[in-house]
CSV table of C-alpha atoms and ligand atoms in Angstrom, one decimal:
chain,number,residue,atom,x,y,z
A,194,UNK,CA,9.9,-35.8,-278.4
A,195,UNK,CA,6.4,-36.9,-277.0
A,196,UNK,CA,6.1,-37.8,-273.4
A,197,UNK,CA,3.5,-40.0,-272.0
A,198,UNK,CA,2.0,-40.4,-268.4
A,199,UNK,CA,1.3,-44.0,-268.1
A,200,UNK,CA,-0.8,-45.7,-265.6
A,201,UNK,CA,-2.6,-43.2,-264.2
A,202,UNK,CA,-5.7,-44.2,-262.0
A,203,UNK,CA,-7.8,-41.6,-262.0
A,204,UNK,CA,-7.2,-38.6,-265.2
A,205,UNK,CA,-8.7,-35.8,-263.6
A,206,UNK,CA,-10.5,-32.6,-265.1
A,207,UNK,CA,-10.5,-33.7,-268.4
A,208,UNK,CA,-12.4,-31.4,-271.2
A,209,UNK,CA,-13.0,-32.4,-274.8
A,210,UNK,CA,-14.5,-28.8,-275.4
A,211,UNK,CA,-12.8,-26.1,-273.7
A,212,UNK,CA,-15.0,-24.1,-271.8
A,213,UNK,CA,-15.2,-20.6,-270.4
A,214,UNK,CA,-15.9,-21.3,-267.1
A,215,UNK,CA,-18.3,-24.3,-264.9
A,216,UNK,CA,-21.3,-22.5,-262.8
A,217,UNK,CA,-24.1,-23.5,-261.0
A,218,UNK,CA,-25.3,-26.8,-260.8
A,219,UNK,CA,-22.0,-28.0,-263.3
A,220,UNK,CA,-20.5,-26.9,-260.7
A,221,UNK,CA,-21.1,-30.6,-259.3
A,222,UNK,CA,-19.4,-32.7,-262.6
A,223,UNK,CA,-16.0,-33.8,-262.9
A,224,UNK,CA,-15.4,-35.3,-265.9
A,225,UNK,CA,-12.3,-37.9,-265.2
A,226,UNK,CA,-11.0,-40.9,-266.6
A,227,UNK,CA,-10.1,-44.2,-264.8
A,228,UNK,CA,-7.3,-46.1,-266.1
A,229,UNK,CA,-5.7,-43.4,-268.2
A,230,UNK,CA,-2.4,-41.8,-269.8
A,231,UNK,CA,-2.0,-38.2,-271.2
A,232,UNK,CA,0.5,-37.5,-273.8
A,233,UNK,CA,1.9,-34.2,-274.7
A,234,UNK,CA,4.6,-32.7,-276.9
A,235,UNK,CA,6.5,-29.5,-277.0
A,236,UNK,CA,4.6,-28.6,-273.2
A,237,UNK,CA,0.9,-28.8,-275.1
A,238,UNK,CA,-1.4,-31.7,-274.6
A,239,UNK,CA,-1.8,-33.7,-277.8
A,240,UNK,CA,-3.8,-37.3,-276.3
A,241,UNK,CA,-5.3,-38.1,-273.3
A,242,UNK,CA,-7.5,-41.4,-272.9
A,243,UNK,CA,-7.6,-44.8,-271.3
A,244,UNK,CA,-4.4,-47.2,-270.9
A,245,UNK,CA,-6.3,-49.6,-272.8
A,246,UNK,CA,-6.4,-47.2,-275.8
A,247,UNK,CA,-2.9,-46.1,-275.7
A,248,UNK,CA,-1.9,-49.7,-275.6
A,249,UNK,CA,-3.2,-50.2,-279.2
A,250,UNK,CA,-1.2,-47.3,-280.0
A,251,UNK,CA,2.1,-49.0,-281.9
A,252,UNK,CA,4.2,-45.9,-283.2
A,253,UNK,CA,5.3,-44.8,-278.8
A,254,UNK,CA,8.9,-45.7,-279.9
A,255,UNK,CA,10.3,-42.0,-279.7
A,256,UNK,CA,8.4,-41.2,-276.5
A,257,UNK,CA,9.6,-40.7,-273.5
A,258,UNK,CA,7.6,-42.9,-270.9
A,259,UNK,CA,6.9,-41.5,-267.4
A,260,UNK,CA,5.1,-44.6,-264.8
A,261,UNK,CA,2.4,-42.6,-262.6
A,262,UNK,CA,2.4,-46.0,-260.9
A,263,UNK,CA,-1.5,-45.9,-259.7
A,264,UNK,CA,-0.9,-41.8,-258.9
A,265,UNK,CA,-3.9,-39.5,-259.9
A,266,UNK,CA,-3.0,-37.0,-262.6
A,267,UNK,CA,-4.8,-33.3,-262.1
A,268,UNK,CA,-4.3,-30.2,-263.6
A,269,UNK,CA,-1.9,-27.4,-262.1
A,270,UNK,CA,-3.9,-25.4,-259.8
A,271,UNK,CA,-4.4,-21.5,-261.3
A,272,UNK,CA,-4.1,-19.0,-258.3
A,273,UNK,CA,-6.1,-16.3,-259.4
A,274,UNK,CA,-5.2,-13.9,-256.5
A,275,UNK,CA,-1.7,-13.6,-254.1
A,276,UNK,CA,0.0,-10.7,-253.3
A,277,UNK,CA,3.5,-13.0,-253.4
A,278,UNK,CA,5.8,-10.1,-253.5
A,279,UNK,CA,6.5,-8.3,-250.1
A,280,UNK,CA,9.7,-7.6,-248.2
A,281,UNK,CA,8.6,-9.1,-244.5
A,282,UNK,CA,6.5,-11.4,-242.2
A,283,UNK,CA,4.0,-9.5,-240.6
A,284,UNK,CA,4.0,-12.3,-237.0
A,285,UNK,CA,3.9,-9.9,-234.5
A,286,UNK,CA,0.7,-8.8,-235.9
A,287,UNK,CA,-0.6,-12.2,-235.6
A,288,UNK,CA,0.5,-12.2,-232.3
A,289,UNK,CA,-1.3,-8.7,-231.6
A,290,UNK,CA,-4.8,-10.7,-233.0
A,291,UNK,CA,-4.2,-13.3,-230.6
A,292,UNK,CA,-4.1,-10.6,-228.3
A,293,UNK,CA,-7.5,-9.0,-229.1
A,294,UNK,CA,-6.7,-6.1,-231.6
A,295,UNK,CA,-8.5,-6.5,-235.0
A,296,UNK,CA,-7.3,-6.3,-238.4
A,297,UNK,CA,-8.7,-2.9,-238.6
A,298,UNK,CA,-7.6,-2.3,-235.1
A,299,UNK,CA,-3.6,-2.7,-236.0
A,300,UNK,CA,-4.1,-0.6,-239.6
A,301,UNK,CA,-5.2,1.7,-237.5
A,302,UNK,CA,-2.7,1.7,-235.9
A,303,UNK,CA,-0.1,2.0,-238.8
A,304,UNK,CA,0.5,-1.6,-239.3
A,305,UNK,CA,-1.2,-4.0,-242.0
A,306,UNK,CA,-0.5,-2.4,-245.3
A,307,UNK,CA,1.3,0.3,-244.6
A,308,UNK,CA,3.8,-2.0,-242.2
A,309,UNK,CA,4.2,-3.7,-245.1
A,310,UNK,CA,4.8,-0.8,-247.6
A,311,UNK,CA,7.7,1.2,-245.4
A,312,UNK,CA,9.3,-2.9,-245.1
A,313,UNK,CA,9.3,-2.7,-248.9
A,314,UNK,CA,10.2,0.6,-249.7
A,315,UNK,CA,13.0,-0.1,-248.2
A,316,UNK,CA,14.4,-3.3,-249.9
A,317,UNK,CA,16.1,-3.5,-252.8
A,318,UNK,CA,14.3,-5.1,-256.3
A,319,UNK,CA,16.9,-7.7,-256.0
A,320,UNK,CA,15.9,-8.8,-252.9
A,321,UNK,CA,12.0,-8.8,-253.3
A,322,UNK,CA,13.2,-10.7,-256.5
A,323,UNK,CA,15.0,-13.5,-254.4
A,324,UNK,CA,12.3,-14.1,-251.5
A,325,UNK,CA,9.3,-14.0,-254.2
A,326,UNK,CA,11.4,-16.7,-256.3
A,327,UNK,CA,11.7,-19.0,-253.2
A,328,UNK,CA,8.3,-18.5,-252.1
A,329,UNK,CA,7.1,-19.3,-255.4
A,330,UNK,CA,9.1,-22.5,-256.2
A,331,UNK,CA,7.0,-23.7,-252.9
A,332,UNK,CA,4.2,-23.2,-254.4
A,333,UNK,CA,5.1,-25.1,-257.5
A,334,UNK,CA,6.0,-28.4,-255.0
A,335,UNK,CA,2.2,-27.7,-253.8
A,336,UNK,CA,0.8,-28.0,-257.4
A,337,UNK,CA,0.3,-24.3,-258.5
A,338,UNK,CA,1.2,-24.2,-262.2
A,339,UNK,CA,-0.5,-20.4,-262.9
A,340,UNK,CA,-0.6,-17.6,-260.5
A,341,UNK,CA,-1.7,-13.8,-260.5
A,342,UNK,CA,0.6,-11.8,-258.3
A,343,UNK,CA,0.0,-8.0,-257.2
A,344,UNK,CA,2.0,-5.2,-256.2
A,345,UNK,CA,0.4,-2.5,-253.7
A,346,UNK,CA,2.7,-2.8,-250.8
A,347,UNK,CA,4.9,-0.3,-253.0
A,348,UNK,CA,2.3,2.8,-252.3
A,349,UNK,CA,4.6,5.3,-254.2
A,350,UNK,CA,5.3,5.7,-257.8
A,351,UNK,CA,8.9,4.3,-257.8
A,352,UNK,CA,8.2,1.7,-255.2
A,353,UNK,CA,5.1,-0.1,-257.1
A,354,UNK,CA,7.1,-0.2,-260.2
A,355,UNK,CA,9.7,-2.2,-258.7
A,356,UNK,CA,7.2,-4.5,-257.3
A,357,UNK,CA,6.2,-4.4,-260.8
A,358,UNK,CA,9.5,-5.3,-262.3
A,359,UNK,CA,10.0,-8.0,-259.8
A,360,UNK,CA,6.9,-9.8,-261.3
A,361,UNK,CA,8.0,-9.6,-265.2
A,362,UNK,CA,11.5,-11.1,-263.7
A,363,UNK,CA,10.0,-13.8,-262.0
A,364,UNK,CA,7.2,-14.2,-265.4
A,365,UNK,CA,10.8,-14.5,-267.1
A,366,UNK,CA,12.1,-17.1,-265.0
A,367,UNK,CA,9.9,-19.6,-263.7
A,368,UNK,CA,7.5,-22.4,-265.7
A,369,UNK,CA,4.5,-21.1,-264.3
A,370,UNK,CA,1.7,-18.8,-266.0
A,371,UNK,CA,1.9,-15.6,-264.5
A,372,UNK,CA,-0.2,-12.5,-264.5
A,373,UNK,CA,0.7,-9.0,-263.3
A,374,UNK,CA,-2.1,-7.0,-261.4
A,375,UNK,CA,-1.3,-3.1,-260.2
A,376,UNK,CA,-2.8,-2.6,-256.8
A,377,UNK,CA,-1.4,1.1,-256.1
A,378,UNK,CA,-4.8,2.0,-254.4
A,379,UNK,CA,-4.1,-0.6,-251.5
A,380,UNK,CA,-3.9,1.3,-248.8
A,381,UNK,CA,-3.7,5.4,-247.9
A,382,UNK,CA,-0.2,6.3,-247.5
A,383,UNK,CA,0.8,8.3,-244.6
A,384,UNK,CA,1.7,11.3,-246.4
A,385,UNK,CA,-1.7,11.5,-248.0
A,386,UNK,CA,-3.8,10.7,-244.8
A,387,UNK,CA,-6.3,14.0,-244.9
A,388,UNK,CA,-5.8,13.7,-248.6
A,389,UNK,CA,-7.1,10.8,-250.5
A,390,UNK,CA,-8.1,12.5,-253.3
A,391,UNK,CA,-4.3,13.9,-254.3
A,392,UNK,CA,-3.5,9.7,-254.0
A,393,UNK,CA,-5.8,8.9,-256.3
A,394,UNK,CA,-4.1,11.3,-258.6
A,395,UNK,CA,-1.3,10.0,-257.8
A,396,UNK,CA,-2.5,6.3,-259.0
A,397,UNK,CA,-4.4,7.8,-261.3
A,398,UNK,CA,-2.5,10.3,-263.5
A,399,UNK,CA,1.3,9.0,-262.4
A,400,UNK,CA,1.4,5.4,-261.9
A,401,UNK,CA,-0.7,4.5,-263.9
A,402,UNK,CA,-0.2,5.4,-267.5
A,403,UNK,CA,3.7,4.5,-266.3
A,404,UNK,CA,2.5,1.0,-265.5
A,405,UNK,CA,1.2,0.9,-269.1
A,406,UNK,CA,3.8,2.6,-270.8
A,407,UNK,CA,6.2,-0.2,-269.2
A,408,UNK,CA,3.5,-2.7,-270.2
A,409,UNK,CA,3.9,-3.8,-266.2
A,410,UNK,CA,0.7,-5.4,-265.5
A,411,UNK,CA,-1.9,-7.2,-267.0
A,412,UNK,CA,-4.8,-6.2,-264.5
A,413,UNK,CA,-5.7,-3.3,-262.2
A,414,UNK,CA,-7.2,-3.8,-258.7
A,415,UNK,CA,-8.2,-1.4,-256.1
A,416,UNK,CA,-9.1,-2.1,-252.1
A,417,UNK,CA,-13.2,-1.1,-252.3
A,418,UNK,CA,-13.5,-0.8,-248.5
A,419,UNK,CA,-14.9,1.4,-245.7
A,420,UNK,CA,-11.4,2.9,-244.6
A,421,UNK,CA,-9.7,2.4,-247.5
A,422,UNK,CA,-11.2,3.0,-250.9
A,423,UNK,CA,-14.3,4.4,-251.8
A,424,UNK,CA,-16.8,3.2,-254.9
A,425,UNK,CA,-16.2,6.9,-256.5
A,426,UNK,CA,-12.5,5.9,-256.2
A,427,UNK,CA,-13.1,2.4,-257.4
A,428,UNK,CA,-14.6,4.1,-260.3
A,429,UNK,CA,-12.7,6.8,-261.8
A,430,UNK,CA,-9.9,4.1,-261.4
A,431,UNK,CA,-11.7,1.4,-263.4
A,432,UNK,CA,-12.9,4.2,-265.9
A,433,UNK,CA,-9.1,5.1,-266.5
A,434,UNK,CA,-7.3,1.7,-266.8
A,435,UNK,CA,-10.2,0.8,-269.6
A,436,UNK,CA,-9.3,3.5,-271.4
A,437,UNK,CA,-5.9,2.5,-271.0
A,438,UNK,CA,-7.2,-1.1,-271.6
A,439,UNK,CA,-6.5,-2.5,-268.7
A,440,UNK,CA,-8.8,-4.8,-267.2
A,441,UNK,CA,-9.8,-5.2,-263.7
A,442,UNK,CA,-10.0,-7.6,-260.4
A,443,UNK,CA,-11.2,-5.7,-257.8
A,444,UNK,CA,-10.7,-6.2,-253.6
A,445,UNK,CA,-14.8,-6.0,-252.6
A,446,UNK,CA,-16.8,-7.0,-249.6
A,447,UNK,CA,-14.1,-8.2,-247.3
A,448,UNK,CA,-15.2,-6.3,-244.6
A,449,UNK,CA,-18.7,-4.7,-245.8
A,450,UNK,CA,-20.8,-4.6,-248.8
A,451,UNK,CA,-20.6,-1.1,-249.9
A,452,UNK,CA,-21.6,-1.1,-253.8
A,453,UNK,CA,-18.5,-2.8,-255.1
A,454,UNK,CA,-19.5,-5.7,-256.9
A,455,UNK,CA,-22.0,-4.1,-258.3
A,456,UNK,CA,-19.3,-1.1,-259.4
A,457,UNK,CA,-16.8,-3.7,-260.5
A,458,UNK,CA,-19.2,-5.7,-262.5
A,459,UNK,CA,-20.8,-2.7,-264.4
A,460,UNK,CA,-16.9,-1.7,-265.5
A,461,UNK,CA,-16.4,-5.1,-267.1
A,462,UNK,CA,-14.3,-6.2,-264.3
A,463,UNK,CA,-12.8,-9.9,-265.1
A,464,UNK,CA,-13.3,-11.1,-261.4
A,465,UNK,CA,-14.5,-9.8,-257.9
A,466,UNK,CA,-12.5,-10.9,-254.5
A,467,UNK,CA,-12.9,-11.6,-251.3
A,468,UNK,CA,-16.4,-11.9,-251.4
A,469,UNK,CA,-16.8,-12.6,-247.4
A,470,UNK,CA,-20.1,-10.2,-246.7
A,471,UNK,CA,-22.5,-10.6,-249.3
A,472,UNK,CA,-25.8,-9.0,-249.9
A,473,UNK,CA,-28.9,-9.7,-252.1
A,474,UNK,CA,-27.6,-6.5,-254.6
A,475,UNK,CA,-24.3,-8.3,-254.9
A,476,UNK,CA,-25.5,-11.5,-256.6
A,477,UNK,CA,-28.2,-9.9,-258.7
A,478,UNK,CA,-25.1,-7.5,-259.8
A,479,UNK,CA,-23.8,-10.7,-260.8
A,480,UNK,CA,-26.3,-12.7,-262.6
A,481,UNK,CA,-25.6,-12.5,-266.2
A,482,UNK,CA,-21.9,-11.4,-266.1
A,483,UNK,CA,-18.7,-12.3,-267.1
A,484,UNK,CA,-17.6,-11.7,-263.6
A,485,UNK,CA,-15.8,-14.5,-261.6
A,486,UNK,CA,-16.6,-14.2,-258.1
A,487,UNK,CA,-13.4,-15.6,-256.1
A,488,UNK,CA,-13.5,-16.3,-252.6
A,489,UNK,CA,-10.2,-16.5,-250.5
A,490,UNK,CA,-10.8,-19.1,-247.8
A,491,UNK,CA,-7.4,-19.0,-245.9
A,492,UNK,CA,-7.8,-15.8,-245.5
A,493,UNK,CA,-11.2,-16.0,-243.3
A,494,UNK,CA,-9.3,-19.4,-241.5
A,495,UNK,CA,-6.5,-17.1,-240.7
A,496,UNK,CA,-8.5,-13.5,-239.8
A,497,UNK,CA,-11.4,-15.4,-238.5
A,498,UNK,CA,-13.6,-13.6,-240.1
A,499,UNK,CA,-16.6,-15.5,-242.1
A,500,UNK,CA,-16.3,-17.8,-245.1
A,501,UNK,CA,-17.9,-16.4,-248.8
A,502,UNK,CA,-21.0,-18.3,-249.3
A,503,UNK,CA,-20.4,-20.0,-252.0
A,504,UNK,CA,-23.4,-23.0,-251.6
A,505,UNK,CA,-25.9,-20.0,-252.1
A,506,UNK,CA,-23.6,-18.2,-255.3
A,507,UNK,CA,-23.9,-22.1,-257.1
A,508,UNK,CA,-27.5,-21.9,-255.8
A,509,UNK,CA,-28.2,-18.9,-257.8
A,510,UNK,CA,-26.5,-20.5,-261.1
A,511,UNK,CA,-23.3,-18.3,-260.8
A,512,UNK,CA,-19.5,-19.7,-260.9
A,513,UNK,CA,-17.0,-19.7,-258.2
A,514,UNK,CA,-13.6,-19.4,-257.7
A,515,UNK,CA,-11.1,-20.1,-255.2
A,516,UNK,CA,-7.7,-18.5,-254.7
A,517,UNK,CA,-5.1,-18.2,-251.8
A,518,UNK,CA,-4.9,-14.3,-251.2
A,519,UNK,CA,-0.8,-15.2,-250.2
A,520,UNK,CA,0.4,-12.3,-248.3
A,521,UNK,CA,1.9,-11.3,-245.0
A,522,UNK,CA,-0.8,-9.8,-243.3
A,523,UNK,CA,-4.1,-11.9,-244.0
A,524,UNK,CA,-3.2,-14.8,-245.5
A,525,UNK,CA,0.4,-16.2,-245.2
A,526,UNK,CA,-0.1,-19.4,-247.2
A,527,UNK,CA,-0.1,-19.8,-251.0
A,528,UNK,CA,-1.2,-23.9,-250.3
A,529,UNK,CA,-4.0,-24.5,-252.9
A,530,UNK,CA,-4.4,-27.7,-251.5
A,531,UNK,CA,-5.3,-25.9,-248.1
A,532,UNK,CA,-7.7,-23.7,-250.4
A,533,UNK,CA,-9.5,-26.8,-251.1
A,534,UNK,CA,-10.0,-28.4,-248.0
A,535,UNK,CA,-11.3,-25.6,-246.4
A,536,UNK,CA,-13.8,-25.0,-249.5
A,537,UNK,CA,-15.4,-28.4,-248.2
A,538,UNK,CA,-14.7,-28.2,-244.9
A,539,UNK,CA,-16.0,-24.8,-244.0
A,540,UNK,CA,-17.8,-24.0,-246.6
A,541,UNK,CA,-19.2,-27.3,-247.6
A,542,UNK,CA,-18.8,-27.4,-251.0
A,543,UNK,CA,-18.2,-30.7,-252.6
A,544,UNK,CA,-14.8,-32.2,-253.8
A,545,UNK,CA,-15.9,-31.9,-257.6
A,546,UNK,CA,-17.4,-28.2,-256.8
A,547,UNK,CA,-13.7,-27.4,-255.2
A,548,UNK,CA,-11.7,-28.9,-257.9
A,549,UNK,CA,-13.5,-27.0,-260.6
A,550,UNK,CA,-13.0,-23.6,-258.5
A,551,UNK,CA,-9.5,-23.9,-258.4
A,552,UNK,CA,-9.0,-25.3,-261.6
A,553,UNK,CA,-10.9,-24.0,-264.7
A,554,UNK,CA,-12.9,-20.8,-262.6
A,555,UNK,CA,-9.5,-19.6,-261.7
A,556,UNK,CA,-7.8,-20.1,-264.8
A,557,UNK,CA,-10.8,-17.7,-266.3
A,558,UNK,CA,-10.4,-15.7,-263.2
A,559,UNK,CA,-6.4,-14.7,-264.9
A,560,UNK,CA,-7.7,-14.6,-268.8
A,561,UNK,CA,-6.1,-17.9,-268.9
A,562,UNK,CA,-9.0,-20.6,-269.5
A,563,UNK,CA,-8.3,-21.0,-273.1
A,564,UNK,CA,-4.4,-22.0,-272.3
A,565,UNK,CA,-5.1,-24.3,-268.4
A,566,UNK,CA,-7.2,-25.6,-265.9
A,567,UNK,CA,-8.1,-28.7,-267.6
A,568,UNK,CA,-7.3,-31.6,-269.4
A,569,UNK,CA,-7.2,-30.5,-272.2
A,570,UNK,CA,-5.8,-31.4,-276.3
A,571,UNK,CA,-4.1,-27.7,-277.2
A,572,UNK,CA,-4.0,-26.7,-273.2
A,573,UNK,CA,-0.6,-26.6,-271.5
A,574,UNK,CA,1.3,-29.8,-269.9
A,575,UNK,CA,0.8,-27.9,-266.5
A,576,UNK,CA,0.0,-30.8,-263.7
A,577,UNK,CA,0.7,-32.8,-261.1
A,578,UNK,CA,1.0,-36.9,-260.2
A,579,UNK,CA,-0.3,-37.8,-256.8
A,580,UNK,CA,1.1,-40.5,-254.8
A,581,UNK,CA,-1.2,-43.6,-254.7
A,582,UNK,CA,-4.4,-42.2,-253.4
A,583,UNK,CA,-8.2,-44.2,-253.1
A,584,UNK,CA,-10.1,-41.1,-254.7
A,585,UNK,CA,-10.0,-37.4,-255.4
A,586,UNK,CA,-11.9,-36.5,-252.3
A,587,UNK,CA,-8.9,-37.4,-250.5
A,588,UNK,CA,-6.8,-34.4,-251.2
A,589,UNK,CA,-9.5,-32.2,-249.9
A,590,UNK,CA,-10.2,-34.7,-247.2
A,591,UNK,CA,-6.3,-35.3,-245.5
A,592,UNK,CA,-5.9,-31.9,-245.0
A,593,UNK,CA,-2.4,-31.0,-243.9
A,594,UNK,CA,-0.9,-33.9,-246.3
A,595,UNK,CA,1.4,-32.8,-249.2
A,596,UNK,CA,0.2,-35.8,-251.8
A,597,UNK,CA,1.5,-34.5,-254.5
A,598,UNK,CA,4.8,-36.9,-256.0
A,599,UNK,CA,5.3,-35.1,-259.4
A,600,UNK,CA,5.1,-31.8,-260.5
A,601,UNK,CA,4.9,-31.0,-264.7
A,602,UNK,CA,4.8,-27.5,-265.8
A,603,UNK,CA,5.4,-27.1,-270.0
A,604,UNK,CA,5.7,-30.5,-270.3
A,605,UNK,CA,8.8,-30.4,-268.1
A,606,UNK,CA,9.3,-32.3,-264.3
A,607,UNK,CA,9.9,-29.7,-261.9
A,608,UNK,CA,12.3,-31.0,-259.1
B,36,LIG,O1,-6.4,-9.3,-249.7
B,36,LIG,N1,-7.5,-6.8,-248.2
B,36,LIG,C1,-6.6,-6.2,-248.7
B,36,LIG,N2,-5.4,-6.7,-249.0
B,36,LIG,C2,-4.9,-8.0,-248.6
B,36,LIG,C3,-4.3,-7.9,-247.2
B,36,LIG,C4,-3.1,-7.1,-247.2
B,36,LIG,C5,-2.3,-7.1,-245.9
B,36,LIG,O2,-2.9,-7.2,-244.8
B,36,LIG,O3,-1.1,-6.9,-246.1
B,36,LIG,C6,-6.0,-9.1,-248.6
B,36,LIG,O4,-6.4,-9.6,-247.6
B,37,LIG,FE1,-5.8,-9.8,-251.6
């Protein structure tokens, strides 16, 4: 039966073409429509228009009818990077911050990652399975409707598989789009500390071919930072997954700009993250790519550290994407909404700029352009229907305010 969203106000994000991706100065158009209902069958978009179309419509007999009542009707946020799986909070950390230690100060120290990884080790895939369920069906109340999920806090071969298998159950069970990405080269695990290279046999020669074999993850990632992983590593890992064809989204310029784009880019690398210290080589690397650079606001908000510059990466005609980062040590929020409101209010990018970088760029950002992140006839029934609200910008703008009423994933209400 055909379901139809009536009396919308505002139809946001709507596409007749799909497109790959908006950059640069496109960056700056919304396409919407006031007035407006969208019809879908089966969980796929089949009509979208104005009310005063679908009125002339006579055949809406067998359709179910759902009133938006004057709500605004956007398309699922895609989060294109979280780390949702993980056994613990990491608070007292937080706490330590407050105190004065830095983020490199407390990994230093044995905590960050590797706190993470000994929590997880130790809990059983049943319950990583339950907390990552519940986390996620937050995020679904928050309009996510596609999200990329990594292991990494696993660090040994048996531990990142089940992080692994935890994904493909939750893929199994849930409405949302998800993607799996293998981060085994998060961090340097104890027992390899004078001995990175022997780890990156590990990642490379073990867990790897295992994670294909099992058909665990759709993307490889690696943590491309002074103190963690080096562009050699970054590398022979990329080099290896293609062969495996795996694709990549690599962990670059968090901290420092040490070649990684640029590495990432030239290995065909489907998006670059983080993104918070750029230099001049990084956005020449990529100009003419088919890189998506995504920057993780929350996680500067929470880490204080500074926001990607993303006015100057639209400047120079290039896309941008915006994506949580949900994990316990830098970023615990997976609030999109929050995403976007800090993308215009610290980073001053414009309500239509934000809505396309957490929309359609992040979609591409998780192969998924061709299937969400618009409004799409053929794309997925994946949105949400805001309460009564005078424009778009105020999402971005009331900060703090859930204004989401309904949430439709597959064509189905999510309650
Ligand atoms: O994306 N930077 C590397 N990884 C995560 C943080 C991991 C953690 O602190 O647990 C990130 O910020
Ligand atoms: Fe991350």
């Amino acid at each position: 039966m055909k379901t139809v969203i009536k009396n919308i106000s505002e139809l946001i994000q709507t596409e007749n073409i799909p497109r790959k991706w908006v950059a640069g100065k496109d960056m700056s158009k919304l396409s919407t429509i006031k007035d407006a209902f969208v019809e879908y069958e089966n969980g796929i978009i089949t009509s979208f228009g104005s009310m005063s179309y679908w009125n002339g419509i006579e055949d809406w007999n067998n359709t179910e009818i759902i009133d938006a009542e004057g709500g605004m009707v956007f398309p699922s946020y895609c989060d294109s990077h979280t780390h949702l799986v993980f056994a613990a909070s990491r608070e007292g950390e937080f706490v330590d911050r407050i105190n004065g230690l830095s983020y490199e100060e407390i990994a230093n120290r044995g905590g960050g990652i590797l706190n993470s990884a000994e929590k997880l080790q130790n809990a059983t895939e049943d319950e990583l399975y339950e907390s990552a369920f519940s986390r996620l069906n937050n995020l679904i109340q928050m309009g996510t409707g596609a999200i990329e999920i990594k292991s990494g806090y696993g660090l040994t071969l048996d531990a990142e598989l089940k992080m692994l298998r935890v994904i493909k159950r939750l893929k199994e069970n849930t409405e949302v789009s998800i993607k799996a990405t293998f981060l085994g080269a998060h961090a340097l695990p104890k027992e390899y500390k004078d001995n990175k290279e022997g780890y990156m046999n590990l990642v490379i020669d073990e867990m790897l071919p295992q994670v294909a074999e099992e058909k665990l993850a759709d993307y490889v990632d690696i943590f491309c930072e002074k103190g963690y992983f080096k562009v050699e590593d970054t590398i022979r890992l990329l080099e290896a997954a293609s062969k495996l064809g795996i694709q990549a989204k690599t962990h670059v310029n968090q901290f420092n700009s040490i070649g990684g784009v640029e590495a990432s880019v030239k290995l065909g690398a489907l998006s670059v993250d983080h993104l918070e210290e750029m230099e001049e080589q990084d956005f020449e690397a990529l100009k003419n790519s088919d890189c998506m650079p995504t920057i993780l606001p929350s996680c500067s908000f929470f880490l204080g550290i500074p926001y990607g510059p993303a006015v100057k990466m639209m400047e120079k005609g290039l896309p941008v994407a915006l994506a949580t980062d949900y994990n316990p040590g830098s970023t615990p929020s997976g609030n999109m909404n929050f995403v976007a409101s800090l993308g215009c209010i610290q980073m001053k990018m414009t309500p239509e700029q934000v809505i396309n970088a957490t929309t359609i760029n992040t979609a591409y950002a998780m192969g998924l352009e061709k299937k969400l992140g618009s409004i799409c006839i053929g794309k997925k029934a994946n949105l949400f229907i805001t309460k009564k609200i005078s424009s778009y910008s105020y999402l971005p703008y009331s900060f703090g305010e859930n204004v989401i009423e309904k949430v439709v994933l597959n064509g189905k209400i999510i309650v």
